[in-house]
Amino acid sequence: MSFLASNLRFLRKQKGITQNDLADQLDVQRTMISAYEDGRSEPKLGTLQKLCDILGVGVEELLEYDIEKLGRKAIQNRGINILTIATDDSDRENITLVGQKASAGYLNGFADPEYMETLPQFHLPNLSRQATYRAFELSGDSMLPLIPGTIVIGGYVEQLNQIKSGKTYVLVTQTEGVVYKRVFNYLEENGKLFLVSDNEHYKPYEIRGEDVLEIWEAKAFISTDFPNPGDKKKPLTLDDLGEMIRDIHADLRKIKG
């Protein structure tokens, strides 16, 4: 069963777009939009892709998910991920370390027990034993004051709707690889996550929820760097983050316009 007609009507109204506006953007007659929404006609592949771009939705989600009834695909409960966990001789879970060089291979090997066994493993005290942890070595300077080589310990987050806006997470994604960012959750509004760097020289960007393979909430970090208080810049505030988000949204509106 296709949900194209109902999803198209729901998303168009949600975005405040009239049938005439949508017809102009697609370069078709308004009556064609009405036919799509009534289920009397279906768009060709090229038009379908344009529709998805305008509405901010994937083709699969537009066709196969009842968005009005169930919400955006990204907030619907995922099937339980079977994590590959390493344990010691006492059956305690080890923390597996994904280094900078291993991060590319991790995208293909995170579900492969043989691959995971090749990665370094260790324990840390004082972490709750009620969660599963993984460690990721940072590359780049987008999350200063955490420098390249810092190891971030993340606790596994099972469902995307558990993401709390403003907190930092390691995301394993199909499109961006393994990234560590401050995340803002807009899954209910548009099915996307907004990723912000603590280093203000890096612009925020959006990713679709369905492109996230794993997410780990930052719980601790290990670093050999001891920052000099005199060298610290003014800390990034929530007001600063809000201004950065407004700037990127303005840029996106200019591009779409």
Short mmCIF file of C-alpha atoms in Angstrom, two decimals:
data_model
loop_
_atom_site.label_atom_id
_atom_site.label_comp_id
_atom_site.label_asym_id
_atom_site.label_seq_id
_atom_site.Cartn_x
_atom_site.Cartn_y
_atom_site.Cartn_z
CA MET A 1 0.00 0.00 0.00
CA SER A 2 1.33 3.44 -0.95
CA PHE A 3 0.92 6.40 1.40
CA LEU A 4 1.97 8.90 -1.28
CA ALA A 5 -1.39 10.71 -1.51
CA SER A 6 -1.98 11.17 2.23
CA ASN A 7 1.68 11.96 2.98
CA LEU A 8 1.86 14.53 0.19
CA ARG A 9 -1.26 16.31 1.41
CA PHE A 10 -0.14 16.18 5.06
CA LEU A 11 3.43 17.41 4.48
CA ARG A 12 2.35 20.13 2.05
CA LYS A 13 -0.10 21.58 4.58
CA GLN A 14 2.40 21.17 7.41
CA LYS A 15 4.89 23.33 5.49
CA GLY A 16 2.22 25.90 4.58
CA ILE A 17 2.55 25.30 0.83
CA THR A 18 -0.53 25.69 -1.36
CA GLN A 19 -1.27 23.40 -4.28
CA ASN A 20 -0.56 26.32 -6.60
CA ASP A 21 2.82 26.95 -4.95
CA LEU A 22 3.78 23.28 -5.24
CA ALA A 23 2.62 23.13 -8.86
CA ASP A 24 4.80 26.15 -9.68
CA GLN A 25 7.85 24.57 -8.05
CA LEU A 26 7.29 21.32 -9.95
CA ASP A 27 6.34 23.11 -13.19
CA VAL A 28 3.05 21.20 -13.51
CA GLN A 29 -0.64 22.16 -13.49
CA ARG A 30 -2.36 22.61 -10.12
CA THR A 31 -4.85 19.93 -11.13
CA MET A 32 -1.95 17.47 -11.24
CA ILE A 33 -1.17 18.14 -7.57
CA SER A 34 -4.83 17.56 -6.76
CA ALA A 35 -4.69 14.26 -8.67
CA TYR A 36 -1.61 13.18 -6.71
CA GLU A 37 -3.30 13.96 -3.39
CA ASP A 38 -6.51 12.19 -4.37
CA GLY A 39 -4.64 9.09 -5.48
CA ARG A 40 -5.85 9.45 -9.10
CA SER A 41 -2.33 9.84 -10.49
CA GLU A 42 1.27 9.24 -9.42
CA PRO A 43 4.27 11.41 -10.27
CA LYS A 44 7.04 10.22 -12.55
CA LEU A 45 10.37 9.38 -10.95
CA GLY A 46 11.97 12.77 -11.65
CA THR A 47 8.96 14.64 -10.29
CA LEU A 48 8.86 12.33 -7.26
CA GLN A 49 12.45 13.19 -6.42
CA LYS A 50 11.70 16.91 -6.72
CA LEU A 51 8.72 16.43 -4.41
CA CYS A 52 10.95 14.76 -1.83
CA ASP A 53 13.47 17.61 -2.01
CA ILE A 54 10.76 20.24 -1.54
CA LEU A 55 9.09 18.40 1.34
CA GLY A 56 12.33 17.33 3.01
CA VAL A 57 11.54 13.63 2.97
CA GLY A 58 13.07 10.46 1.52
CA VAL A 59 11.37 8.54 -1.29
CA GLU A 60 10.92 5.43 0.88
CA GLU A 61 9.38 7.44 3.72
CA LEU A 62 7.02 9.32 1.38
CA LEU A 63 5.76 6.14 -0.25
CA GLU A 64 5.80 3.53 2.53
CA TYR A 65 5.24 5.24 5.91
CA ASP A 66 2.02 6.69 7.30
CA ILE A 67 3.58 9.96 8.45
CA GLU A 68 0.35 11.62 9.59
CA LYS A 69 -0.58 8.69 11.83
CA LEU A 70 2.81 7.44 13.03
CA GLY A 71 5.04 10.50 12.73
CA ARG A 72 8.29 10.84 10.82
CA LYS A 73 10.12 7.61 10.08
CA ALA A 74 13.10 8.68 12.20
CA ILE A 75 11.05 8.79 15.43
CA GLN A 76 9.43 5.41 14.94
CA ASN A 77 10.98 2.69 17.08
CA ARG A 78 13.75 0.82 15.34
CA GLY A 79 14.23 -2.91 15.51
CA ILE A 80 16.58 -3.85 18.33
CA ASN A 81 20.18 -3.63 17.14
CA ILE A 82 22.27 -6.66 17.99
CA LEU A 83 25.48 -5.05 19.24
CA THR A 84 28.74 -6.94 18.97
CA ILE A 85 30.12 -6.85 22.53
CA ALA A 86 33.54 -8.03 23.73
CA THR A 87 33.79 -9.51 27.24
CA ASP A 88 36.67 -10.47 29.53
CA ASP A 89 37.23 -13.78 31.35
CA SER A 90 34.81 -12.67 34.10
CA ASP A 91 32.08 -12.00 31.50
CA ARG A 92 32.31 -8.24 32.07
CA GLU A 93 31.76 -6.07 29.00
CA ASN A 94 34.91 -4.48 27.62
CA ILE A 95 34.95 -1.03 26.05
CA THR A 96 36.00 -1.38 22.41
CA LEU A 97 38.17 1.44 21.04
CA VAL A 98 37.57 2.71 17.51
CA GLY A 99 40.70 4.66 16.60
CA GLN A 100 41.00 7.31 13.89
CA LYS A 101 42.38 4.83 11.35
CA ALA A 102 39.74 2.24 12.22
CA SER A 103 36.73 4.58 11.89
CA ALA A 104 36.32 4.02 8.14
CA GLY A 105 36.37 0.24 8.58
CA TYR A 106 33.95 0.49 11.49
CA LEU A 107 31.18 1.59 9.13
CA ASN A 108 31.27 -1.81 7.45
CA GLY A 109 32.44 -3.91 10.39
CA PHE A 110 30.48 -2.74 13.46
CA ALA A 111 28.18 -5.76 13.18
CA ASP A 112 30.97 -8.24 12.35
CA PRO A 113 32.25 -10.08 15.48
CA GLU A 114 35.53 -11.02 13.77
CA TYR A 115 36.25 -7.40 12.87
CA MET A 116 35.31 -6.10 16.32
CA GLU A 117 37.65 -8.58 17.98
CA THR A 118 40.59 -6.96 16.16
CA LEU A 119 40.00 -3.60 17.87
CA PRO A 120 41.62 -2.68 21.22
CA GLN A 121 39.57 -3.25 24.38
CA PHE A 122 39.79 -1.90 27.93
CA HIS A 123 37.89 -1.20 31.15
CA LEU A 124 37.17 2.04 32.97
CA PRO A 125 36.09 2.36 36.62
CA ASN A 126 33.06 4.29 37.84
CA LEU A 127 30.92 3.78 34.75
CA SER A 128 27.43 2.38 35.28
CA ARG A 129 27.27 -1.31 34.41
CA GLN A 130 23.71 -0.84 33.18
CA ALA A 131 24.89 0.53 29.81
CA THR A 132 27.07 -0.58 26.91
CA TYR A 133 30.02 1.67 26.07
CA ARG A 134 32.26 2.27 23.10
CA ALA A 135 35.26 4.57 22.72
CA PHE A 136 36.03 6.73 19.69
CA GLU A 137 39.24 8.64 18.97
CA LEU A 138 38.61 12.16 17.69
CA SER A 139 40.16 13.54 14.53
CA GLY A 140 40.12 17.21 13.56
CA ASP A 141 39.52 20.26 15.74
CA SER A 142 35.78 20.81 15.25
CA MET A 143 35.01 20.07 18.92
CA LEU A 144 37.64 22.17 20.68
CA PRO A 145 38.71 22.29 23.46
CA LEU A 146 38.78 18.51 22.89
CA ILE A 147 41.80 18.12 20.64
CA PRO A 148 42.51 15.49 17.96
CA GLY A 149 43.48 12.22 19.62
CA THR A 150 41.05 12.68 22.53
CA ILE A 151 39.11 9.49 23.24
CA VAL A 152 35.38 9.98 23.85
CA ILE A 153 33.53 7.25 25.76
CA GLY A 154 29.94 6.90 24.60
CA GLY A 155 26.96 5.06 26.10
CA TYR A 156 24.75 3.31 23.55
CA VAL A 157 21.45 5.02 22.68
CA GLU A 158 18.89 2.54 21.36
CA GLN A 159 16.29 4.86 19.81
CA LEU A 160 16.82 8.17 18.01
CA ASN A 161 13.91 9.80 19.85
CA GLN A 162 15.99 9.48 23.04
CA ILE A 163 18.42 12.12 21.75
CA LYS A 164 18.41 15.21 23.98
CA SER A 165 18.99 18.52 22.20
CA GLY A 166 22.21 20.27 23.20
CA LYS A 167 24.09 17.16 24.38
CA THR A 168 27.09 15.69 22.57
CA TYR A 169 27.01 12.35 20.77
CA VAL A 170 29.15 10.15 18.56
CA LEU A 171 27.10 9.32 15.48
CA VAL A 172 27.87 6.51 13.06
CA THR A 173 26.23 7.60 9.80
CA GLN A 174 25.90 6.41 6.23
CA THR A 175 26.62 9.88 4.84
CA GLU A 176 29.20 11.50 7.17
CA GLY A 177 31.00 8.48 8.64
CA VAL A 178 31.82 8.60 12.36
CA VAL A 179 31.36 12.11 13.80
CA TYR A 180 31.30 13.66 17.26
CA LYS A 181 28.95 16.66 17.50
CA ARG A 182 26.52 18.57 19.65
CA VAL A 183 23.13 17.38 18.44
CA PHE A 184 19.75 19.11 18.24
CA ASN A 185 16.74 16.86 17.73
CA TYR A 186 14.26 17.96 15.03
CA LEU A 187 13.07 14.47 14.14
CA GLU A 188 9.42 15.20 14.88
CA GLU A 189 9.47 18.43 12.85
CA ASN A 190 11.36 17.33 9.74
CA GLY A 191 12.95 13.93 10.37
CA LYS A 192 16.43 15.44 10.76
CA LEU A 193 19.16 16.00 13.32
CA PHE A 194 21.06 19.29 13.47
CA LEU A 195 24.79 18.83 14.14
CA VAL A 196 26.79 21.66 15.68
CA SER A 197 30.54 21.91 16.28
CA ASP A 198 31.82 23.54 19.47
CA ASN A 199 34.50 25.19 17.33
CA GLU A 200 32.64 28.19 15.88
CA HIS A 201 34.71 28.08 12.69
CA TYR A 202 32.73 25.02 11.54
CA LYS A 203 29.22 25.53 10.21
CA PRO A 204 26.37 23.37 11.53
CA TYR A 205 24.64 20.97 9.16
CA GLU A 206 21.67 18.61 9.03
CA ILE A 207 21.46 14.85 8.52
CA ARG A 208 18.43 12.63 8.05
CA GLY A 209 17.53 10.42 10.98
CA GLU A 210 17.40 7.32 8.78
CA ASP A 211 21.06 7.85 7.83
CA VAL A 212 22.16 7.23 11.45
CA LEU A 213 23.37 3.68 12.01
CA GLU A 214 24.42 4.01 15.67
CA ILE A 215 24.44 6.77 18.25
CA TRP A 216 26.46 6.97 21.48
CA GLU A 217 25.92 9.64 24.13
CA ALA A 218 29.20 11.11 25.39
CA LYS A 219 29.80 10.05 29.00
CA ALA A 220 33.53 10.67 29.52
CA PHE A 221 36.74 11.44 27.68
CA ILE A 222 40.43 10.59 27.95
CA SER A 223 43.06 13.11 26.92
CA THR A 224 46.77 13.65 27.50
CA ASP A 225 46.32 17.38 26.91
CA PHE A 226 46.04 19.63 29.96
CA PRO A 227 44.63 22.97 28.71
CA ASN A 228 46.14 26.18 30.02
CA PRO A 229 43.32 28.29 31.55
CA GLY A 230 44.96 31.41 30.15
CA ASP A 231 44.61 30.07 26.64
CA LYS A 232 40.90 29.30 26.88
CA LYS A 233 38.55 31.15 24.60
CA LYS A 234 35.18 32.43 25.74
CA PRO A 235 33.02 29.30 26.14
CA LEU A 236 30.28 28.64 23.62
CA THR A 237 26.90 29.45 25.18
CA LEU A 238 23.41 28.22 24.25
CA ASP A 239 22.74 31.73 22.90
CA ASP A 240 25.77 31.34 20.62
CA LEU A 241 24.46 27.97 19.45
CA GLY A 242 21.03 29.46 18.82
CA GLU A 243 22.54 32.23 16.70
CA MET A 244 24.57 29.69 14.71
CA ILE A 245 21.40 27.66 14.08
CA ARG A 246 19.49 30.75 12.92
CA ASP A 247 22.34 31.61 10.54
CA ILE A 248 22.41 28.16 8.95
CA HIS A 249 18.61 28.13 8.60
CA ALA A 250 18.82 31.50 6.85
CA ASP A 251 21.45 30.08 4.49
CA LEU A 252 19.25 27.06 3.75
CA ARG A 253 16.30 29.31 2.95
CA LYS A 254 18.44 31.31 0.51
CA ILE A 255 19.57 28.11 -1.22
CA LYS A 256 16.00 26.78 -1.51
CA GLY A 257 14.78 30.16 -2.72
#
